[in-house]
Short mmCIF file of C-alpha atoms in Angstrom, two decimals:
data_model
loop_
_atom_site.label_atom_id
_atom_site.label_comp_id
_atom_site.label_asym_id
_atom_site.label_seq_id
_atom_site.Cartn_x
_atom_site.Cartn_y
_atom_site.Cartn_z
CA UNK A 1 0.00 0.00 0.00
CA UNK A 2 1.31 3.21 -0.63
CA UNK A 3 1.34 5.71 2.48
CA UNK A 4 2.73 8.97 0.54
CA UNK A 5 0.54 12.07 0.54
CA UNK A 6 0.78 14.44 -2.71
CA UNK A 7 2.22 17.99 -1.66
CA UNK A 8 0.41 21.24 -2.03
CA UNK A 9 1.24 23.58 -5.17
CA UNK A 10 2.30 25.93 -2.68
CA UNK A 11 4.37 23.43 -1.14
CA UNK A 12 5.87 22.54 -4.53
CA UNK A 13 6.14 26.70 -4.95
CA UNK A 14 8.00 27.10 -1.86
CA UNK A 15 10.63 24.41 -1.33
CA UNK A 16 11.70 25.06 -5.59
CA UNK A 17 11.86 28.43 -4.72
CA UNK A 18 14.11 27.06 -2.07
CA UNK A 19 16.32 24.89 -4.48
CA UNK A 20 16.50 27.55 -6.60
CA UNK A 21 17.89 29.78 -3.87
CA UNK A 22 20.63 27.33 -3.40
CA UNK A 23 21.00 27.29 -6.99
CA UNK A 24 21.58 31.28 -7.13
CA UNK A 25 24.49 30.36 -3.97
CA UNK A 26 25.98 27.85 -6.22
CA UNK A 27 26.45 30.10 -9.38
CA UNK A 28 27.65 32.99 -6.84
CA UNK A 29 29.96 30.18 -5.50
CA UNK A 30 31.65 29.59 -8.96
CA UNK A 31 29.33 26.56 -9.66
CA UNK A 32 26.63 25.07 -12.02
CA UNK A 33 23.34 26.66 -10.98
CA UNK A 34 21.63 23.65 -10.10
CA UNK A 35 19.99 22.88 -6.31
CA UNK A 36 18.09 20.40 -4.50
CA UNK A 37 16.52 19.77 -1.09
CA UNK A 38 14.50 16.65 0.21
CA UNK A 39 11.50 17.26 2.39
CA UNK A 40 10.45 15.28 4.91
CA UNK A 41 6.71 13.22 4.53
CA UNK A 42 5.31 16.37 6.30
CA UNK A 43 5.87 18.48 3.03
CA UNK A 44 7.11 21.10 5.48
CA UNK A 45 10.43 20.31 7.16
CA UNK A 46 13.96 20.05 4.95
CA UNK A 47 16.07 17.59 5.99
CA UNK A 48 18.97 18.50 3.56
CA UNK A 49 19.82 21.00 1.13
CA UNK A 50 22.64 20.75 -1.72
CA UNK A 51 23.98 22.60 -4.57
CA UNK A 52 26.14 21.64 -6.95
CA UNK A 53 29.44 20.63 -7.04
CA UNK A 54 31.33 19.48 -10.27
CA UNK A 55 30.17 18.01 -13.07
CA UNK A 56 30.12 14.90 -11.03
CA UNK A 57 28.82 15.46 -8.38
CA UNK A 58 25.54 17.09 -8.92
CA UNK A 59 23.36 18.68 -6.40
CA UNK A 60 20.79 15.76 -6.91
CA UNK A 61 23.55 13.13 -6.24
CA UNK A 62 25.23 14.13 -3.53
CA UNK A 63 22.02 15.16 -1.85
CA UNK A 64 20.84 11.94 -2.16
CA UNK A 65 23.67 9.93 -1.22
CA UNK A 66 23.83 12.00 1.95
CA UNK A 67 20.10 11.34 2.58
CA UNK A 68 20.97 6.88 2.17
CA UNK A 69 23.96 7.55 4.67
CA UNK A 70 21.60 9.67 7.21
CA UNK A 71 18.18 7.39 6.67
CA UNK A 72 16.63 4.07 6.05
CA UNK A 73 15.14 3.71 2.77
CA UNK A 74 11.84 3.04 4.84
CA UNK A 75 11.94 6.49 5.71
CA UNK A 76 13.10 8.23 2.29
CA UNK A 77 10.65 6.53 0.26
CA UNK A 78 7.68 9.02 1.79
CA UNK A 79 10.06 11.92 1.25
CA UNK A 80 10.16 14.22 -1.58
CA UNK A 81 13.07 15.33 -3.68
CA UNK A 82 12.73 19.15 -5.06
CA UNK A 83 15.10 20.19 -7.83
CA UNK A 84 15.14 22.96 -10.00
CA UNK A 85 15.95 21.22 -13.36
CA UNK A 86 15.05 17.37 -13.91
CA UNK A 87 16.64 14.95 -12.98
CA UNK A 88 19.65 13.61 -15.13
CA UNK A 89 20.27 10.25 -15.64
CA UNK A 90 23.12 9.56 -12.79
CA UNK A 91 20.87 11.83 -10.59
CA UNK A 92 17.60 10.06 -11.05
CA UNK A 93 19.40 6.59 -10.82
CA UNK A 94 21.19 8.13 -7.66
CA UNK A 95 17.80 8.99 -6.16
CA UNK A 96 16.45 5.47 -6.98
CA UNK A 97 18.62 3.66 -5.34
CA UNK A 98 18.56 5.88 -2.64
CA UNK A 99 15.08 4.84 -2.26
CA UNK A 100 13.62 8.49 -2.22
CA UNK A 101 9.96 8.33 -3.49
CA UNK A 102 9.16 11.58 -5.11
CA UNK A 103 11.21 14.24 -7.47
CA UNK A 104 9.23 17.78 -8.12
CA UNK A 105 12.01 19.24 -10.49
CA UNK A 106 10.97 22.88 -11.89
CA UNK A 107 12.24 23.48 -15.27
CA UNK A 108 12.87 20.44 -17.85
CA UNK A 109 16.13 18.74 -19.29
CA UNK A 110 15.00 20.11 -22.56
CA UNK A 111 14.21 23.23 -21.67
CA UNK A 112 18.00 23.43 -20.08
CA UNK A 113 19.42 22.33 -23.19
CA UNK A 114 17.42 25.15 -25.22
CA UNK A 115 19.68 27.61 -23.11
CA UNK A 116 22.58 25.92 -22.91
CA UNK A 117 23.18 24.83 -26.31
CA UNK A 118 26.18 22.73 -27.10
CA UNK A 119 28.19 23.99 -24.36
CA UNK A 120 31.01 21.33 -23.42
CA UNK A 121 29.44 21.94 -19.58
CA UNK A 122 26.54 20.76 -20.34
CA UNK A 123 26.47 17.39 -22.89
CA UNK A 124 22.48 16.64 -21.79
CA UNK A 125 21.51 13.04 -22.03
CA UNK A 126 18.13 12.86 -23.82
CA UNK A 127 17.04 10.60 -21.17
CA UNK A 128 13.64 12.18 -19.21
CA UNK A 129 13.66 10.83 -15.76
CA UNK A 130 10.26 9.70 -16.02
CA UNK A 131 11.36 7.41 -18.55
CA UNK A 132 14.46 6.20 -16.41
CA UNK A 133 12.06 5.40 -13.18
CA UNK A 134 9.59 3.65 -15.57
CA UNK A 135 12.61 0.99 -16.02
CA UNK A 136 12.93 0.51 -12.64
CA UNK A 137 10.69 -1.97 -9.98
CA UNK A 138 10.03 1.41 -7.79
CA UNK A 139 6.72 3.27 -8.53
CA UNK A 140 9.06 7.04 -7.89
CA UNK A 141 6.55 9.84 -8.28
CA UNK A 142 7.55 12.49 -10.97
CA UNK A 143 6.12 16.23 -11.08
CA UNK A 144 7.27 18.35 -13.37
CA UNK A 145 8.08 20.75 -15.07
CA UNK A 146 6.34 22.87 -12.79
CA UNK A 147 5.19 25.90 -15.89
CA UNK A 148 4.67 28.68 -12.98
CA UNK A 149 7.82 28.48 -11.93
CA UNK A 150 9.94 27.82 -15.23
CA UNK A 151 10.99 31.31 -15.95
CA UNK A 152 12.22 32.02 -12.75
CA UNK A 153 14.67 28.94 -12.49
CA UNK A 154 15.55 29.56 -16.47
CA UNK A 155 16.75 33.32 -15.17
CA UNK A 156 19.26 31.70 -12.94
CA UNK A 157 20.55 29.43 -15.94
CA UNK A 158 20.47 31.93 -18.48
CA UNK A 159 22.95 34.58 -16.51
CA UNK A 160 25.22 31.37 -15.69
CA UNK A 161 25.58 29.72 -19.21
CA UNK A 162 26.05 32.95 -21.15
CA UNK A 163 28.89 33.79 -19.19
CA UNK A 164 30.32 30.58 -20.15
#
């Protein structure tokens, strides 16, 4: 039986707002302008925050690989997972096996790539999570993109990747 409730939109609002904040700390930071946080089952409390790193170790990853170090996969598996851009393929895996039940990412892979271009940063994997979770024997929970919130996460990418 599945015991996770759905989040409000102004739940989803707030805590991408949040990862997007993070994001804005990365960039000022010298980093990619990508961040993440994972709520708690309560929708309300944030049990960790990351931005990112390198180009291995996105905000996603590490976030999650903190959150299988800190918690059972009993408890992550009623958490959520905010991000402002979706999920890449080592991040979505990373969350998987982490056991974390739920991604709300803001703005999509493809809509990154549209800004990005070929930048040597940035070689996206045409690989939507949704597709990468469907392969997988977990029912993870995908919303996104979330449109109301879309142009204020591209802003932050945008500034970054034409400085590039």
């Amino acid at each position: 039986m599945d015991t996770r409730t759905a989040p409000t939109a102004q739940q989803i609002a707030a805590h991408l707002r949040a990862a997007n904040a993070i994001a804005a700390e990365a960039q000022r930071q010298g980093h990619h302008p990508f961040g993440a946080v994972l709520v708690a089952p309560d929708h309300k409390t944030v049990l960790l925050a990351q931005g990112n790193v390198d180009a291995i170790n996105h905000a996603e990853a590490v976030l999650a690989r903190e959150a299988a170090r800190r918690y059972t996969p009993q408890q992550l598996w009623d958490c959520t997972l905010y991000t402002t851009v979706e999920p890449c393929a080592m991040c979505a895996g990373t969350q998987y096996w982490a056991h974390i039940g739920r991604v709300v990412y803001g703005m999509s892979e493809a809509a990154l790539l549209a800004i990005t271009g070929n930048h040597a940063d940035n070689p996206t994997l045409d690989l939507p999570c949704r597709e990468l979770f469907a392969r997988g024997q977990k029912a993870v929970q995908v919303i996104g993109p979330v449109a109301e919130l879309e142009e204020e996460i591209a802003q932050v990418h945008r500034l970054f990747w034409r400085r590039g």
